[in-house]
Coordinates of N, CA, C and O in Angstrom, one line a residue:
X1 N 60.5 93.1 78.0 CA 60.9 94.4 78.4 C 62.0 94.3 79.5 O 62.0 93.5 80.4
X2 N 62.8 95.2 79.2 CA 64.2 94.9 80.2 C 64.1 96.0 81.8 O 63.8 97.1 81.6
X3 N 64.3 95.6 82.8 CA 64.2 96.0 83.8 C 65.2 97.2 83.6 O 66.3 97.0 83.0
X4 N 64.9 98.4 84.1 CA 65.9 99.6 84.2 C 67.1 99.5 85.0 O 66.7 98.8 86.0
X5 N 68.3 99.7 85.1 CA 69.5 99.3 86.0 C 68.9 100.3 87.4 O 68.4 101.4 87.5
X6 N 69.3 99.4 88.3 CA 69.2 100.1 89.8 C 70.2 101.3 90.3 O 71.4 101.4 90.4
X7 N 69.1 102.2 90.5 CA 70.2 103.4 90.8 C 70.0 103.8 92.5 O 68.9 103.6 92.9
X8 N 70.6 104.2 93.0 CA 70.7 104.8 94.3 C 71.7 106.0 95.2 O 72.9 106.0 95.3
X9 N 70.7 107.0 95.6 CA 71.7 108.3 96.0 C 73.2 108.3 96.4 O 73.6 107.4 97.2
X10 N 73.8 109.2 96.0 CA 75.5 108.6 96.4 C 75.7 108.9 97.3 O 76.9 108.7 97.6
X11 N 75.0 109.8 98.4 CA 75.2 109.8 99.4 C 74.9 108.8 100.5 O 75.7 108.5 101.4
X12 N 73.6 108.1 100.3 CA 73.5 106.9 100.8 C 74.5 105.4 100.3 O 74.7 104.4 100.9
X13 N 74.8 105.7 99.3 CA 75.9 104.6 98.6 C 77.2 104.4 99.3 O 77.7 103.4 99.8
X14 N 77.7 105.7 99.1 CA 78.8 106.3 100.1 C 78.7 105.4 101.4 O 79.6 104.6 101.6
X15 N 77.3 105.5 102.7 CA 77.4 105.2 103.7 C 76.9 103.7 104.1 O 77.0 103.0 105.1
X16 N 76.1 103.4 102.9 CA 76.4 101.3 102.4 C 77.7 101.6 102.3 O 77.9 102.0 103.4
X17 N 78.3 101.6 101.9 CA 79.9 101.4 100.9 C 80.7 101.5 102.4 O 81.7 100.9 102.1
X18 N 80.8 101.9 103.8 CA 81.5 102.0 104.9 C 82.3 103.1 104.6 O 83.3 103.1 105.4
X19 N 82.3 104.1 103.6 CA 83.8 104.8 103.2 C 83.4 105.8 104.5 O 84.4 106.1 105.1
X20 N 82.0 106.6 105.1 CA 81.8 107.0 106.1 C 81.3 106.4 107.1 O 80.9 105.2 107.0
X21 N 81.2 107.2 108.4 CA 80.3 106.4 109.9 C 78.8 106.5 109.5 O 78.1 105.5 109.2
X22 N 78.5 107.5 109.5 CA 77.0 108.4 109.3 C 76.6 108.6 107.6 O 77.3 108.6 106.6
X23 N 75.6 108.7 107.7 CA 74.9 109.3 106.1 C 75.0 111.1 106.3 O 74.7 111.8 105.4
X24 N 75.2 111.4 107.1 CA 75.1 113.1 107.5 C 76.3 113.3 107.1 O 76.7 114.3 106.5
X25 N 77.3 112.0 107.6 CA 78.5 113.2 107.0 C 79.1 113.0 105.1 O 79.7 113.7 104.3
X26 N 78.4 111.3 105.1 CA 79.0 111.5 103.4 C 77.8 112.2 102.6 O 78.0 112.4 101.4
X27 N 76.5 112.8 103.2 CA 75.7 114.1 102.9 C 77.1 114.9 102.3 O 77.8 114.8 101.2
X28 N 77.3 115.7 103.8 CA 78.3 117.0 104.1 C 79.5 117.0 102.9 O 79.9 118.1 102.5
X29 N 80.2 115.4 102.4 CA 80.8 115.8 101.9 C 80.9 115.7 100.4 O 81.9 115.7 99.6
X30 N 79.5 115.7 100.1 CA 79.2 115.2 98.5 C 78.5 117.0 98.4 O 78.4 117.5 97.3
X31 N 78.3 117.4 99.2 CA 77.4 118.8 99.4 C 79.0 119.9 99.3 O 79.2 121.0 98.8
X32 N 79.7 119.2 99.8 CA 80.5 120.3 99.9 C 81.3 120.3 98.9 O 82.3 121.1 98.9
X33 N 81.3 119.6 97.9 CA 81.9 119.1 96.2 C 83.0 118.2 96.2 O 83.4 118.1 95.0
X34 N 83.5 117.5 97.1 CA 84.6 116.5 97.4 C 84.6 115.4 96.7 O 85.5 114.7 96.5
X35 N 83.3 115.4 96.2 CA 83.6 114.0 95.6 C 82.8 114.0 93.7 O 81.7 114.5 93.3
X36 N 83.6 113.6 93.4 CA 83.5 113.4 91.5 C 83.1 111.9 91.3 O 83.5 110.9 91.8
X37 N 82.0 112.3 90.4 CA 81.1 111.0 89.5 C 81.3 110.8 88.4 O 80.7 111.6 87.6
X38 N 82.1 110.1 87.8 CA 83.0 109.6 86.3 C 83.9 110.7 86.1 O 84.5 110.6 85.0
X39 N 84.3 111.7 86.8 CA 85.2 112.9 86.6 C 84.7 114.1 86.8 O 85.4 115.1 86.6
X40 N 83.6 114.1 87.1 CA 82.7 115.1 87.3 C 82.5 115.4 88.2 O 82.3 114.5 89.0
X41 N 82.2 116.8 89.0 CA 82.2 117.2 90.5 C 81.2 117.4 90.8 O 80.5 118.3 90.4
X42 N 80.8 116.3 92.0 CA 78.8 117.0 92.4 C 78.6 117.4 93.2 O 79.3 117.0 94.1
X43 N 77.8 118.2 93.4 CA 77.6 119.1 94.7 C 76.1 118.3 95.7 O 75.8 118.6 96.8
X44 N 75.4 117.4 94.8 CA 73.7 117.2 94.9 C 73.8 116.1 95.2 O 74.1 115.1 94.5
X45 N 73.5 116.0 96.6 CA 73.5 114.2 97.6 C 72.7 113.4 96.8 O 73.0 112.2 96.8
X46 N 71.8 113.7 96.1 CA 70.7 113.1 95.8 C 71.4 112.5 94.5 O 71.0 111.4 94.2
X47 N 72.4 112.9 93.6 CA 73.1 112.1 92.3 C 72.3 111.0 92.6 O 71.7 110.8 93.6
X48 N 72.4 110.0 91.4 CA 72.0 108.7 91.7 C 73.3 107.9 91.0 O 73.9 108.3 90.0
X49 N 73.7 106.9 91.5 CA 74.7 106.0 91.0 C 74.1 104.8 90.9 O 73.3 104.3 91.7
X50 N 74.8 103.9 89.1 CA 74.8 103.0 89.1 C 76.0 102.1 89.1 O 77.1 102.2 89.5
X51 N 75.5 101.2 88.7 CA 77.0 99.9 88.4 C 77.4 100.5 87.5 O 76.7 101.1 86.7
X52 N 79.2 100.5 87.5 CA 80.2 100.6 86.7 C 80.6 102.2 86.3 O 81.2 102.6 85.3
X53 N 79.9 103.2 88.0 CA 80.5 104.8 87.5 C 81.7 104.7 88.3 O 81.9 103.6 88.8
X54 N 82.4 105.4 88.4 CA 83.8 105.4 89.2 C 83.7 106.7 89.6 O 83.5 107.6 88.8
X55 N 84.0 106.8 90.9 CA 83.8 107.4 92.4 C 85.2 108.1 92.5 O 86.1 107.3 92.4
X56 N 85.6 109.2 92.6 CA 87.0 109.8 92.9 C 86.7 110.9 94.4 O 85.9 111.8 94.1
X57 N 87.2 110.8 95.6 CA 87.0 111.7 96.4 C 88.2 111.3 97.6 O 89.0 110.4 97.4
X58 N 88.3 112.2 98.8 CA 89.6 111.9 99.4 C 89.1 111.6 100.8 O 88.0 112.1 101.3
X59 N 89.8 110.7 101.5 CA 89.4 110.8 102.7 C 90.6 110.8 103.5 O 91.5 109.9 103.3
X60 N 90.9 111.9 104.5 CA 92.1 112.1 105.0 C 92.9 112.7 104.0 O 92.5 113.6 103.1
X61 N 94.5 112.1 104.2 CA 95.3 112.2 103.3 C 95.5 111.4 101.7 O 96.3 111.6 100.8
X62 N 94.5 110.3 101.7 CA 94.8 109.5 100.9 C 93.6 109.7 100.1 O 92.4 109.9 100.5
X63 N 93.9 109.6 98.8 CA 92.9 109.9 97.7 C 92.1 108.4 97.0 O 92.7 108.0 96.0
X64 N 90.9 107.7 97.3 CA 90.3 107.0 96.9 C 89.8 107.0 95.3 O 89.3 108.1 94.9
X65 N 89.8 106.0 94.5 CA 88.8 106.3 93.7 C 88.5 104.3 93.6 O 89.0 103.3 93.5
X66 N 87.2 104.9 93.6 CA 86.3 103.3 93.2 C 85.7 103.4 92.0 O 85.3 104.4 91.4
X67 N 85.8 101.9 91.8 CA 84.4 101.5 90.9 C 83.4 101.2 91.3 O 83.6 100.6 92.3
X68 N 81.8 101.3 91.1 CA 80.4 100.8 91.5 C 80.0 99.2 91.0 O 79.2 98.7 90.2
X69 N 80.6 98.8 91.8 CA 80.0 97.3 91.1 C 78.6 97.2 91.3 O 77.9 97.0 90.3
X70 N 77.9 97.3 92.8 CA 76.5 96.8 92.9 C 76.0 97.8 93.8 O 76.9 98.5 94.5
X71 N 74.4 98.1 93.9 CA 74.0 98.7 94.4 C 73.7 97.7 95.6 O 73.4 96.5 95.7
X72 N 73.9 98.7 96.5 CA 73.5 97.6 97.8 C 71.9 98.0 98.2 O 71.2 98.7 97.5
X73 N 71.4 97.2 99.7 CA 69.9 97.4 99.5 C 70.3 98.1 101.3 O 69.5 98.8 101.9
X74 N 71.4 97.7 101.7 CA 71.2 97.7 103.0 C 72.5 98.4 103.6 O 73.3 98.5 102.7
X75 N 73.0 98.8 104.5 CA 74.1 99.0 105.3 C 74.7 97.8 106.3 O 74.5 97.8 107.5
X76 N 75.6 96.6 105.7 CA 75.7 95.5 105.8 C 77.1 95.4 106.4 O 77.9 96.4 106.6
X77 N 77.3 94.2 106.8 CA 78.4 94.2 107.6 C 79.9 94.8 106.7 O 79.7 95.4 105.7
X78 N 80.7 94.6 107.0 CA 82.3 94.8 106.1 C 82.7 94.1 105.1 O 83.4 94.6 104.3
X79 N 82.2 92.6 104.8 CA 82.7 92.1 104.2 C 81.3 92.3 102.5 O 81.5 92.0 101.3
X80 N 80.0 92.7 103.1 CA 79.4 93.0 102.3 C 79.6 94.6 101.8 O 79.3 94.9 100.6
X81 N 79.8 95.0 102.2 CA 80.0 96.7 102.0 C 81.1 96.7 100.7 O 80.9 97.5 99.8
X82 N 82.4 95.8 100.9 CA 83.4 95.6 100.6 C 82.9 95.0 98.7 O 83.3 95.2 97.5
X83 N 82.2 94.4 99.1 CA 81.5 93.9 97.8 C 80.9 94.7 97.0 O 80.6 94.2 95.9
X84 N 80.6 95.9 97.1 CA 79.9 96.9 96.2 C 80.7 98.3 95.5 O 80.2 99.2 94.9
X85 N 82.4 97.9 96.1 CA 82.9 98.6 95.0 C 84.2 97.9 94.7 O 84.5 96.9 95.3
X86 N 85.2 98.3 93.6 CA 86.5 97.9 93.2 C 87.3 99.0 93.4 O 87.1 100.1 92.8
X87 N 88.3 98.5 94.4 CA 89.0 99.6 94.5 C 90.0 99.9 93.7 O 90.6 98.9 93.2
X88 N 90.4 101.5 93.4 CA 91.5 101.1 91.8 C 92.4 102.3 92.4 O 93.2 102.9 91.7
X89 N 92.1 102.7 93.5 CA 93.2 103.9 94.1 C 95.0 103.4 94.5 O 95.5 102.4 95.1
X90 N 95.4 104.3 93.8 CA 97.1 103.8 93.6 C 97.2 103.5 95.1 O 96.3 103.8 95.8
X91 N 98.3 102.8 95.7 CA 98.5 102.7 97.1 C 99.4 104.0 97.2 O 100.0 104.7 96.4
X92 N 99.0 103.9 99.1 CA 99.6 105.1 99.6 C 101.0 105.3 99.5 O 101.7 104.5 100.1
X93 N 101.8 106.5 98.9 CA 103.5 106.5 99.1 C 103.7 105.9 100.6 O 102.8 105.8 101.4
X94 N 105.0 105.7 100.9 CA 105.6 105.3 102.2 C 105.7 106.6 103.5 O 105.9 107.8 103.3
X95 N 105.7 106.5 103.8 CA 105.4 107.7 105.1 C 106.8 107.7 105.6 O 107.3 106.7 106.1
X96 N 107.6 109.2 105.6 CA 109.2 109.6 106.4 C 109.2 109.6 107.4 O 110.2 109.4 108.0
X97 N 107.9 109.8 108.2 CA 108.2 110.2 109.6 C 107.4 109.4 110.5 O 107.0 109.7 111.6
X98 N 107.2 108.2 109.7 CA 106.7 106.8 110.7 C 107.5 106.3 111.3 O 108.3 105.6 110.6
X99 N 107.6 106.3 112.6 CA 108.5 105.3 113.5 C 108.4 103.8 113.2 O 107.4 103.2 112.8
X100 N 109.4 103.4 113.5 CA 108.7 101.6 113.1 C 108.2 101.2 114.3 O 108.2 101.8 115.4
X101 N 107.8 100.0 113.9 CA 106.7 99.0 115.1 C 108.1 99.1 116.5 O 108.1 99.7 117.6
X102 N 108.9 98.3 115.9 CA 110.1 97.9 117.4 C 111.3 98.3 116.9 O 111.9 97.9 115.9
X103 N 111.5 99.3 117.9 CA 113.0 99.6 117.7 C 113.9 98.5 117.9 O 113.7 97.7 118.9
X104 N 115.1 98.3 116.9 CA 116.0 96.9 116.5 C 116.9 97.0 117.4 O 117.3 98.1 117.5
X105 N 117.7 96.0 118.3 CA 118.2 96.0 119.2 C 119.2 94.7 119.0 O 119.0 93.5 119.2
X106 N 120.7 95.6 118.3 CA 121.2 94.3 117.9 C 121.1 93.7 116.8 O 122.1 92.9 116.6
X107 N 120.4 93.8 116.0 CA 119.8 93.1 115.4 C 118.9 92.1 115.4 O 118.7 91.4 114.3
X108 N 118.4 91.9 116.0 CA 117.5 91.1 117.5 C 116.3 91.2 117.4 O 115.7 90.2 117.1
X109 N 115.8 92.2 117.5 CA 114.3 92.9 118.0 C 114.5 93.7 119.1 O 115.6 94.2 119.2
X110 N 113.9 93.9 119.6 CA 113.6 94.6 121.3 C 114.7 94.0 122.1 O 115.2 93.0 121.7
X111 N 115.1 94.6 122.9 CA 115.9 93.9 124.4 C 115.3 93.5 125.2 O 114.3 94.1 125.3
X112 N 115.4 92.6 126.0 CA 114.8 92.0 127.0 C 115.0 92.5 128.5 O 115.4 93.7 128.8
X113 N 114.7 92.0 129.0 CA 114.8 92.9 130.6 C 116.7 92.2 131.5 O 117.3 92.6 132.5
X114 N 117.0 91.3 130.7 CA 118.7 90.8 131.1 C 119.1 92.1 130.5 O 119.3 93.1 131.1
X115 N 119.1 92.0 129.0 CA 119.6 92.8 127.9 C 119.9 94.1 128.6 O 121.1 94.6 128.8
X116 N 118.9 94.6 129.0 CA 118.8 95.8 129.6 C 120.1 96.1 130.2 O 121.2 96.7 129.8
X117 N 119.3 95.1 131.7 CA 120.5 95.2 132.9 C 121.7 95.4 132.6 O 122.4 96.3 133.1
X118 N 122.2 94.1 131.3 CA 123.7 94.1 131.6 C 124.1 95.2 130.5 O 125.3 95.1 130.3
X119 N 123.5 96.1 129.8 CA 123.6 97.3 129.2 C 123.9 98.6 130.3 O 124.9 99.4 130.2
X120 N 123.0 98.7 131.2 CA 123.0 99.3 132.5 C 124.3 98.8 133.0 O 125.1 99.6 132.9
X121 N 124.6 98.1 133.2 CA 125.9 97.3 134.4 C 127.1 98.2 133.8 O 127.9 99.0 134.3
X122 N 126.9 97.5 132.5 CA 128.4 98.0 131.0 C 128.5 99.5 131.0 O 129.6 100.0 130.7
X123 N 127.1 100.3 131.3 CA 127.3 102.2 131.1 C 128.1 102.4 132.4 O 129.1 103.0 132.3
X124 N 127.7 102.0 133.4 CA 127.7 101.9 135.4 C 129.2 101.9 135.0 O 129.8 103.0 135.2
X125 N 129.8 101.0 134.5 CA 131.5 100.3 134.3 C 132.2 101.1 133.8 O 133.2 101.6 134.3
X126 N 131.9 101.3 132.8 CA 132.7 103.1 132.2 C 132.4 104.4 132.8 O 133.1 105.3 132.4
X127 N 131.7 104.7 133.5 CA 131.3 106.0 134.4 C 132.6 105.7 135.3 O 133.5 106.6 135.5
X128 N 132.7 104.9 135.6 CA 133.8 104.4 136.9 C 135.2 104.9 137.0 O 136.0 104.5 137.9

């Protein structure tokens, strides 16, 4: 006789899986219909998920969807958590109104604290 596949609430899955901090809030947001089970919208924390449904819900701005590889038993560190789904969410477009890391200076990188000065010196010289 074949053992039944392991199932477990997707609300508790959700909070194995790290995609939330708390179980109260991926409760809140499986309750509040955010999140879809093979394409389907659920409202009932209690759903049960197995291996191989795929998970669509948003967090922030960016729209996740997983696959269910494994049911986990526990709320495990990151690199285990990381193991119980496949991620298949397109990457995020590029963002317009992100500043970059270091403003380019020159071509260079950053300015240095000479750089500076003798920039200051060179403004000082034309005021003159």
């Amino acid at each position: 006789m074949s053992d039944p596949a392991p199932k477990l609430r997707l609300d508790k899955w959700l909070w194995f899986a790290r995609f939330f901090k708390t179980r109260s809030l991926s409760a809140a947001r499986v309750t509040a219909g955010d999140v879809r089970v093979n394409g389907e919208r659920v409202t009932k924390r209690a759903t049960t998920v197995t291996a191989g449904d795929v998970l669509t819900f948003a967090i922030g701005d960016h729209v996740r969807i997983v696959e269910v590889v494994a049911i986990g038993n526990r709320r495990g560190p990151a690199p285990e958590a990381q193991a119980l789904y496949t991620d298949m969410s397109p990457p995020p477009p590029p963002r317009k109104d992100a500043v970059p890391e270091n403003p380019k200076f020159e071509g260079k990188g950053r300015p240095t604290k000479r750089d500076r000065r003798q920039a200051d010196l060179s403004r000082a010289r034309h005021l003159e």
